[in-house]
XYZ file of N, CA and C in Angstrom:
621
model
N -26.583 -78.312 54.392
C -25.290 -78.935 53.801
C -25.046 -77.840 52.645
N -23.648 -77.221 52.555
C -23.273 -76.354 51.630
C -23.079 -77.066 50.267
N -22.982 -76.410 49.127
C -22.628 -77.188 47.845
C -21.338 -77.597 47.705
N -20.268 -77.019 48.537
C -19.030 -77.550 48.448
C -18.797 -78.743 48.958
N -19.506 -78.736 50.317
C -19.503 -80.254 51.261
C -20.206 -81.320 50.596
N -21.471 -80.777 49.833
C -22.060 -82.029 49.287
C -21.017 -82.510 48.029
N -20.315 -81.729 47.392
C -19.360 -82.439 46.270
C -18.349 -83.273 46.747
N -17.875 -82.782 48.364
C -16.884 -83.582 48.706
C -17.284 -84.901 49.177
N -18.671 -84.963 50.022
C -19.028 -86.258 50.266
C -19.375 -87.119 49.012
N -19.829 -86.374 47.873
C -20.297 -87.086 46.858
C -19.026 -87.934 46.132
N -17.710 -87.135 46.191
C -16.540 -87.725 45.767
C -15.948 -88.900 46.799
N -16.132 -88.696 47.974
C -15.848 -90.044 48.787
C -16.524 -91.247 48.684
N -18.152 -90.984 48.614
C -18.917 -92.195 47.887
C -18.689 -92.555 46.791
N -18.300 -91.896 45.560
C -17.831 -92.144 44.508
C -16.445 -93.248 44.612
N -15.683 -92.918 45.229
C -14.237 -93.353 45.331
C -14.558 -94.862 46.079
N -15.162 -94.809 47.104
C -15.624 -95.822 48.034
C -16.223 -96.931 47.217
N -17.473 -96.433 46.480
C -18.104 -97.531 45.549
C -17.030 -98.303 44.532
N -16.298 -97.451 43.772
C -15.580 -97.601 43.065
C -14.559 -98.998 43.683
N -13.962 -98.650 44.859
C -12.843 -99.537 45.550
C -13.737 -100.893 45.798
N -14.912 -100.829 46.154
C -15.734 -101.951 46.616
C -15.950 -102.814 45.250
N -16.380 -102.195 44.151
C -16.565 -102.933 43.012
C -15.493 -103.502 42.422
N -14.474 -102.709 42.010
C -13.125 -102.992 41.513
C -12.485 -104.330 42.358
N -12.676 -104.203 43.972
C -12.400 -105.533 44.549
C -12.732 -106.920 44.042
N -14.090 -106.768 43.821
C -14.833 -108.072 43.596
C -14.559 -108.495 41.946
N -14.295 -107.382 41.154
C -14.307 -107.671 39.798
C -12.734 -107.842 39.562
N -11.781 -107.510 40.428
C -10.458 -107.763 40.106
C -10.217 -109.356 40.613
N -10.868 -110.117 41.254
C -10.706 -111.160 42.209
C -11.825 -112.408 41.373
N -12.354 -112.212 40.508
C -13.332 -113.035 39.780
C -12.761 -113.212 38.340
N -12.351 -114.090 37.871
C -11.475 -114.112 36.563
C -12.420 -115.346 35.753
N -12.205 -114.737 34.283
C -12.791 -115.702 33.474
C -11.508 -116.588 33.032
N -11.791 -118.061 33.142
C -10.533 -118.906 32.916
C -10.589 -119.211 31.649
N -9.278 -119.218 30.718
C -9.340 -119.834 29.433
C -9.827 -118.564 28.151
N -9.972 -118.968 27.112
C -10.404 -118.105 26.096
C -11.416 -117.258 26.063
N -11.507 -116.016 25.598
C -12.452 -115.231 25.641
C -13.354 -115.194 24.490
N -12.728 -116.066 23.442
C -13.554 -116.360 22.093
C -13.538 -117.586 21.910
N -15.325 -117.830 21.742
C -15.704 -119.163 21.593
C -16.185 -119.255 20.142
N -15.913 -120.155 19.483
C -15.979 -120.338 17.848
C -16.566 -121.721 17.740
N -17.585 -121.772 16.880
C -18.518 -123.183 16.824
C -18.995 -123.103 15.417
N -19.095 -124.445 14.887
C -19.484 -124.494 13.514
C -20.958 -125.449 13.840
N -22.002 -125.379 13.078
C -23.114 -126.008 13.440
C -24.043 -125.829 12.128
N -25.040 -126.820 12.078
C -26.085 -126.936 11.035
C -27.239 -126.436 11.299
N -28.052 -125.999 10.910
C -29.273 -125.381 10.837
C -30.255 -126.209 11.717
N -31.003 -125.822 12.948
C -31.777 -126.504 13.932
C -30.703 -127.374 15.070
N -29.503 -127.144 14.842
C -28.759 -127.702 15.969
C -28.507 -126.946 17.140
N -28.331 -127.768 18.311
C -27.782 -126.836 19.619
C -26.661 -127.239 20.210
N -26.311 -126.137 20.286
C -24.921 -126.138 20.624
C -24.714 -125.821 22.566
N -23.941 -126.621 22.930
C -23.916 -126.317 24.475
C -22.358 -125.936 24.662
N -22.405 -125.026 25.714
C -20.929 -124.185 25.787
C -20.975 -123.945 27.091
N -19.810 -123.612 27.772
C -19.477 -123.424 28.814
C -18.457 -122.210 29.243
N -18.643 -121.444 30.240
C -17.710 -120.618 30.768
C -17.014 -120.790 31.960
N -15.920 -120.928 32.182
C -15.492 -121.350 33.785
C -14.594 -119.892 34.305
N -15.093 -120.061 35.539
C -14.832 -118.666 36.147
C -14.191 -119.132 37.531
N -13.231 -118.235 38.168
C -12.658 -118.314 39.375
C -12.637 -117.364 40.387
N -13.267 -117.775 41.650
C -13.280 -116.729 42.694
C -12.258 -116.794 43.577
N -11.315 -115.805 43.534
C -10.094 -115.694 44.398
C -10.686 -115.219 45.772
N -11.642 -114.498 45.918
C -11.991 -113.818 47.031
C -12.097 -114.919 48.298
N -12.175 -114.542 49.514
C -12.330 -115.172 50.786
C -13.693 -114.984 51.104
N -14.723 -114.657 50.096
C -16.365 -114.608 50.162
C -16.889 -115.106 49.008
N -18.052 -115.356 49.254
C -18.836 -115.814 48.253
C -19.181 -114.594 47.097
N -18.993 -115.001 46.029
C -19.152 -114.003 44.994
C -20.326 -114.352 44.063
N -21.179 -113.323 43.220
C -22.108 -113.622 42.438
C -21.489 -113.073 40.876
N -22.083 -113.980 40.338
C -21.565 -113.698 38.999
C -22.652 -113.697 37.983
N -23.026 -112.833 37.523
C -24.237 -112.371 36.366
C -23.553 -112.445 34.827
N -24.446 -112.964 34.001
C -24.185 -112.809 32.727
C -25.199 -112.287 31.753
N -24.987 -111.157 30.888
C -25.906 -110.656 30.077
C -25.741 -110.972 28.654
N -26.490 -111.126 27.911
C -26.119 -111.713 26.516
C -26.662 -110.210 25.817
N -25.754 -109.805 24.838
C -25.715 -108.739 24.119
C -25.188 -108.665 22.719
N -25.408 -107.930 21.878
C -24.897 -108.057 20.517
C -23.570 -107.424 20.419
N -22.783 -107.668 19.731
C -21.208 -107.276 19.608
C -21.177 -106.438 18.186
N -20.657 -105.310 18.238
C -20.119 -104.379 16.900
C -19.162 -103.515 17.120
N -18.374 -103.370 15.947
C -17.025 -102.839 15.899
C -17.358 -101.754 14.887
N -17.342 -100.484 14.887
C -17.361 -99.359 14.099
C -16.101 -99.199 13.064
N -16.155 -98.409 12.488
C -14.738 -98.329 11.458
C -13.794 -97.464 12.220
N -13.962 -97.105 13.541
C -12.588 -96.548 14.155
C -12.226 -97.284 15.028
N -12.887 -98.861 15.104
C -12.183 -99.795 16.052
C -12.670 -100.016 17.461
N -14.082 -99.056 17.679
C -14.616 -98.897 18.849
C -15.720 -100.182 18.968
N -15.407 -100.723 19.894
C -16.597 -102.035 20.336
C -17.845 -101.223 20.984
N -19.071 -101.975 20.555
C -20.095 -101.338 21.008
C -20.797 -102.625 21.461
N -21.902 -102.611 22.404
C -22.785 -103.655 22.982
C -24.123 -103.479 22.627
N -24.827 -103.343 21.785
C -26.268 -102.971 21.731
C -26.945 -104.202 22.105
N -28.303 -103.807 22.257
C -29.517 -105.016 22.570
C -29.530 -106.026 21.733
N -29.959 -107.522 22.042
C -29.943 -108.446 21.256
C -30.743 -108.104 19.915
N -30.549 -108.955 18.730
C -31.305 -108.687 17.519
C -31.148 -107.234 16.924
N -29.974 -106.491 17.094
C -29.855 -105.196 16.585
C -29.382 -105.355 15.177
N -29.111 -106.334 14.744
C -28.420 -106.408 13.444
C -28.733 -107.905 12.847
N -28.574 -108.158 11.488
C -29.076 -109.407 10.848
C -28.177 -110.512 11.287
N -27.039 -110.281 11.609
C -25.884 -111.319 12.074
C -25.957 -111.691 13.671
N -27.042 -111.249 14.165
C -27.037 -111.218 15.661
C -27.265 -112.776 16.103
N -26.494 -113.346 16.967
C -26.276 -114.740 17.579
C -27.199 -114.590 19.018
N -27.310 -113.429 19.509
C -27.813 -113.153 20.751
C -29.199 -113.817 20.877
N -30.158 -113.626 19.849
C -31.362 -114.184 19.870
C -31.378 -115.502 19.949
N -30.293 -116.464 19.618
C -30.460 -117.651 20.084
C -29.781 -118.392 20.877
N -29.101 -117.545 21.983
C -28.546 -117.999 23.314
C -29.399 -117.829 24.203
N -29.132 -119.007 25.263
C -29.804 -118.892 26.473
C -29.041 -119.115 27.469
N -28.999 -118.607 28.582
C -28.033 -118.811 29.643
C -28.724 -119.957 30.775
N -27.879 -120.877 31.286
C -28.574 -121.822 32.133
C -27.759 -122.100 33.496
N -27.923 -121.294 34.494
C -28.819 -120.106 34.564
C -27.917 -118.926 34.168
N -28.709 -117.486 34.258
C -27.954 -116.260 33.926
C -27.048 -115.877 35.313
N -27.385 -116.412 36.344
C -26.604 -116.100 37.593
C -26.205 -117.142 38.242
N -24.805 -116.975 38.934
C -24.340 -118.123 39.426
C -23.707 -117.616 40.857
N -23.847 -118.411 41.856
C -23.189 -118.406 43.210
C -22.006 -119.061 43.182
N -20.692 -118.303 43.517
C -19.402 -118.804 43.278
C -18.792 -119.104 44.959
N -18.297 -120.290 45.618
C -17.983 -120.250 46.739
C -16.504 -119.736 46.858
N -15.945 -119.169 48.131
C -14.708 -118.531 48.074
C -13.489 -119.459 47.891
N -12.697 -118.994 47.048
C -11.478 -119.833 46.435
C -12.038 -121.167 45.856
N -12.917 -120.689 44.700
C -13.475 -121.980 44.270
C -13.755 -121.704 42.706
N -13.914 -122.445 41.955
C -14.149 -122.384 40.130
C -15.694 -122.818 40.245
N -16.413 -121.928 39.143
C -17.642 -122.316 38.914
C -17.831 -122.511 37.325
N -18.784 -123.049 36.756
C -19.022 -123.237 35.447
C -20.327 -122.561 35.059
N -20.316 -121.810 34.057
C -21.337 -121.124 33.489
C -21.805 -121.810 32.083
N -23.021 -122.584 32.111
C -23.498 -123.269 31.235
C -24.501 -122.205 30.310
N -24.423 -122.397 28.946
C -25.200 -121.729 28.160
C -25.444 -122.753 26.625
N -26.506 -122.554 26.027
C -26.651 -122.990 24.810
C -27.293 -122.221 23.696
N -26.773 -122.349 22.419
C -27.133 -121.750 21.240
C -27.925 -122.695 20.466
N -29.156 -122.349 20.577
C -30.316 -123.161 19.714
C -30.735 -122.561 18.571
N -30.065 -122.846 17.565
C -30.382 -122.382 16.067
C -31.907 -122.845 15.410
N -32.291 -121.950 14.712
C -33.469 -122.145 14.188
C -33.220 -123.256 12.846
N -34.454 -123.909 12.491
C -34.524 -124.732 11.308
C -34.523 -123.873 10.042
N -34.268 -124.422 8.773
C -34.438 -123.693 7.374
C -35.752 -123.529 7.360
N -36.744 -124.002 7.736
C -37.939 -123.862 7.654
C -38.569 -122.466 8.414
N -38.103 -122.255 9.273
C -38.243 -121.196 10.309
C -37.400 -119.892 9.986
N -36.354 -120.089 9.379
C -35.244 -119.094 8.724
C -34.567 -119.561 7.516
N -35.115 -119.603 6.445
C -34.589 -120.035 4.945
C -33.030 -119.574 4.920
N -32.870 -118.096 5.273
C -31.347 -117.683 5.068
C -30.793 -117.855 5.857
N -30.760 -118.889 6.833
C -29.916 -119.168 7.896
C -28.758 -119.655 7.265
N -27.391 -118.911 7.353
C -26.066 -119.410 6.690
C -25.068 -118.486 7.129
N -23.645 -118.950 7.361
C -22.893 -117.857 7.244
C -22.544 -117.773 8.945
N -21.967 -116.697 9.125
C -21.353 -116.202 10.406
C -22.573 -115.431 11.243
N -22.611 -116.046 12.646
C -23.591 -115.171 13.493
C -22.463 -114.987 14.738
N -22.865 -113.623 15.562
C -21.850 -113.622 16.933
C -22.723 -112.761 17.761
N -22.406 -112.992 18.956
C -22.688 -112.170 20.202
C -21.895 -112.289 21.179
N -21.922 -111.655 22.447
C -20.996 -111.483 23.528
C -22.017 -111.670 24.728
N -21.336 -112.563 25.398
C -21.637 -112.718 26.805
C -20.953 -111.926 27.944
N -21.497 -110.670 28.309
C -20.797 -110.127 29.359
C -20.914 -110.505 31.027
N -19.609 -111.064 31.540
C -19.321 -111.650 32.836
C -19.345 -110.375 33.508
N -20.199 -110.516 34.840
C -20.423 -109.283 35.587
C -20.477 -109.797 37.112
N -19.140 -109.779 37.837
C -19.086 -110.363 38.893
C -19.314 -109.279 40.320
N -19.727 -109.815 41.121
C -20.173 -108.884 42.339
C -20.013 -109.450 43.676
N -19.551 -108.611 44.684
C -19.498 -109.550 45.957
C -20.951 -109.514 46.733
N -21.346 -110.559 47.632
C -22.297 -110.747 48.336
C -22.349 -109.689 49.256
N -21.192 -108.914 49.817
C -21.115 -108.177 50.810
C -20.991 -106.777 50.255
N -20.964 -106.695 48.813
C -21.044 -105.007 48.178
C -22.179 -104.243 48.997
N -21.545 -103.331 49.512
C -22.439 -102.290 50.039
C -22.956 -101.208 48.958
N -24.268 -101.074 48.997
C -24.792 -100.024 48.449
C -25.038 -98.608 49.040
N -24.375 -97.514 48.468
C -24.497 -96.320 49.056
C -25.547 -95.414 48.435
N -26.610 -95.218 49.400
C -27.627 -94.318 48.953
C -27.378 -92.996 49.104
N -27.622 -92.384 48.082
C -27.154 -90.720 48.118
C -28.148 -89.994 48.706
N -27.648 -89.136 49.523
C -28.597 -88.378 50.491
C -28.582 -86.761 49.814
N -29.065 -85.794 50.397
C -29.836 -84.812 49.843
C -28.278 -83.940 49.403
N -28.198 -83.153 47.974
C -27.173 -82.634 47.570
C -26.064 -83.571 47.269
N -25.983 -84.687 47.263
C -24.934 -85.746 47.087
C -25.243 -86.568 45.907
N -23.913 -86.843 45.187
C -24.526 -87.771 44.145
C -23.385 -88.953 44.211
N -23.477 -90.235 43.516
C -22.822 -91.306 43.740
C -22.634 -91.986 42.555
N -21.475 -91.976 41.919
C -21.669 -92.738 40.545
C -20.795 -94.331 40.875
N -21.745 -95.370 40.351
C -21.357 -96.717 40.241
C -20.437 -97.363 39.208
N -19.363 -97.788 39.117
C -18.695 -98.216 38.271
C -18.463 -99.682 38.468
N -18.752 -100.430 37.251
C -18.918 -101.931 37.045
C -17.817 -102.431 36.178
N -17.115 -103.432 36.801
C -16.233 -104.058 35.752
C -16.747 -105.339 35.238
N -16.497 -105.863 33.887
C -17.195 -106.635 33.220
C -16.197 -107.355 32.179
N -16.515 -108.658 31.929
C -15.734 -109.383 31.030
C -16.266 -109.842 29.620
N -15.841 -109.325 28.467
C -16.600 -109.816 27.145
C -16.014 -110.988 26.656
N -17.157 -112.107 26.629
C -16.823 -113.096 25.959
C -17.383 -113.324 24.985
N -16.597 -113.494 23.782
C -17.388 -113.373 22.280
C -17.653 -114.715 21.757
N -18.983 -115.241 21.265
C -19.453 -116.283 20.789
C -19.642 -116.284 19.449
N -19.117 -116.861 18.603
C -19.390 -116.906 17.087
C -19.719 -118.249 16.701
N -20.743 -118.465 15.757
C -21.240 -119.484 15.263
C -21.289 -119.453 13.611
N -20.772 -120.363 12.973
C -20.622 -120.186 11.457
C -21.539 -121.588 11.232
N -22.444 -121.137 10.465
C -23.686 -122.154 10.014
C -23.292 -122.472 8.759
N -23.403 -123.900 8.285
C -23.158 -124.396 7.062
C -24.340 -124.062 6.058
N -23.948 -123.547 5.198
C -24.943 -123.133 4.124
C -24.417 -122.312 2.939
N -25.141 -121.780 2.009
C -24.579 -121.031 0.920
C -24.585 -119.323 1.271
N -23.122 -119.514 1.736
C -22.727 -117.921 2.081
C -21.787 -117.654 1.660
N -21.421 -116.111 1.329
C -19.952 -115.569 1.173
C -19.718 -114.283 1.644
N -18.685 -113.900 1.534
C -18.155 -112.357 1.904
C -18.386 -111.410 0.698
N -18.726 -110.356 0.987
C -18.664 -109.439 -0.307
C -18.558 -108.228 0.340
N -17.220 -107.496 -0.149
C -16.666 -106.079 0.230
C -17.220 -105.297 -0.801
N -17.526 -104.136 0.369
C -18.056 -102.831 -0.625
C -16.997 -101.517 -0.107
N -16.397 -100.699 -1.120
C -15.649 -99.881 -0.694
C -16.488 -98.579 -0.417
N -16.342 -97.528 0.624
C -17.054 -96.538 0.891
C -15.928 -95.328 1.008
N -16.399 -94.183 0.751
C -15.562 -93.008 1.060
C -14.345 -92.873 0.848
N -14.078 -93.093 -0.414
C -12.708 -93.148 -0.643
C -11.993 -91.573 -0.742
N -10.684 -91.597 0.087
C -10.381 -90.264 0.158
C -8.848 -90.198 0.057
N -8.447 -89.018 -0.559
C -6.782 -88.784 -1.042
C -6.450 -87.637 -0.118
N -5.605 -87.674 0.897
C -5.219 -86.695 1.750
C -3.636 -86.498 1.812
N -3.141 -85.167 2.123
C -1.989 -84.833 2.192
C -1.710 -84.466 3.809
N -0.341 -84.863 4.021
C -0.082 -84.491 5.438
C -0.068 -82.900 5.861
N -0.964 -82.578 6.839
C -0.905 -81.266 7.144
C 0.295 -80.397 7.592
N 1.125 -81.163 8.307
C 2.468 -80.915 8.675
C 3.593 -81.720 8.518
N 4.195 -82.177 7.280
C 5.080 -83.372 7.152
C 6.320 -82.933 7.890
N 6.878 -83.860 8.571
C 8.087 -83.961 9.256
C 9.090 -84.302 8.427
N 10.311 -83.864 9.039
C 11.705 -84.201 8.057
C 11.868 -85.755 8.060
N 11.407 -86.511 8.961
C 11.751 -87.801 9.056
C 10.715 -88.735 7.994
N 9.874 -88.262 7.808
C 8.819 -88.769 6.561
C 8.761 -87.906 5.302
N 8.196 -88.955 4.371
C 8.302 -88.310 3.032
C 6.659 -87.936 3.002
N 6.887 -86.510 2.307
C 5.756 -85.806 2.057
C 4.763 -86.490 1.124
N 4.115 -87.594 1.186
C 3.209 -88.138 0.046
C 1.913 -88.358 0.314
N 0.782 -88.274 -0.032
C -0.682 -88.387 -0.085
C -0.926 -89.800 0.452
N -2.140 -89.730 1.341
C -2.335 -90.979 2.164
C -3.781 -91.064 1.431
N -4.280 -92.591 1.065
C -5.334 -93.031 0.363
C -6.183 -93.716 1.501
N -7.298 -92.877 1.893
C -8.261 -93.977 2.904
C -9.530 -94.316 2.258
N -9.665 -95.594 2.779
C -11.150 -96.299 2.172
C -11.842 -97.037 3.216
N -13.227 -96.903 3.403
C -13.957 -97.657 4.524
C -14.180 -99.160 3.697
N -13.845 -100.144 4.512
C -14.352 -101.594 3.682
C -15.498 -102.140 4.522
N -16.501 -102.333 3.808
C -17.936 -102.835 4.546
C -18.275 -104.423 3.862
N -18.343 -105.463 4.781
C -18.343 -106.570 4.492
C -19.922 -106.711 4.356
N -20.632 -106.941 3.285
C -22.137 -106.889 3.291
C -22.822 -108.395 2.905
N -21.552 -109.295 2.971
C -22.034 -110.755 2.710
C -22.623 -111.321 4.129
């Protein structure tokens, strides 16, 4: 097989797999809000649910992965592993179970619980904690394309992020810090805007 032929076959496999994955993802939907907010006391256990709808004519499998959630200063969302920061709620979330089989043209419920530690185990437990539940649907008939010699296959998956935030009662407060203040002038001002300086500063909540 020549290199050109290998690339062409690889592209065919790539688009075929995207089509199969996109079909399952586009027809298994999360019902309701993508933000779940709770208030609780230390040691309390919260019961939560996520409803999903399978509009396929075949059985779908829905898996849920618990991750942390972080947005950087440029507004880009990141999903690191659990316990990546002090305000991680992911370490306290348990899926029940983490995988569900949804019948064709039916709805299903994904149960989870947030089990908060006591003040004896976590004396500083207070304020807001958050995490994300990544809902990942797939079809039971989804084909897996095995790459052959000189062939590449790229798998594309679609998932829905459901944010879970819990506010724990206790002595907590926000505290803003100002970082990297900078005063800049427009490099090429237009006639429609006033050539005035722009003040930029990064705000960090350390509370």
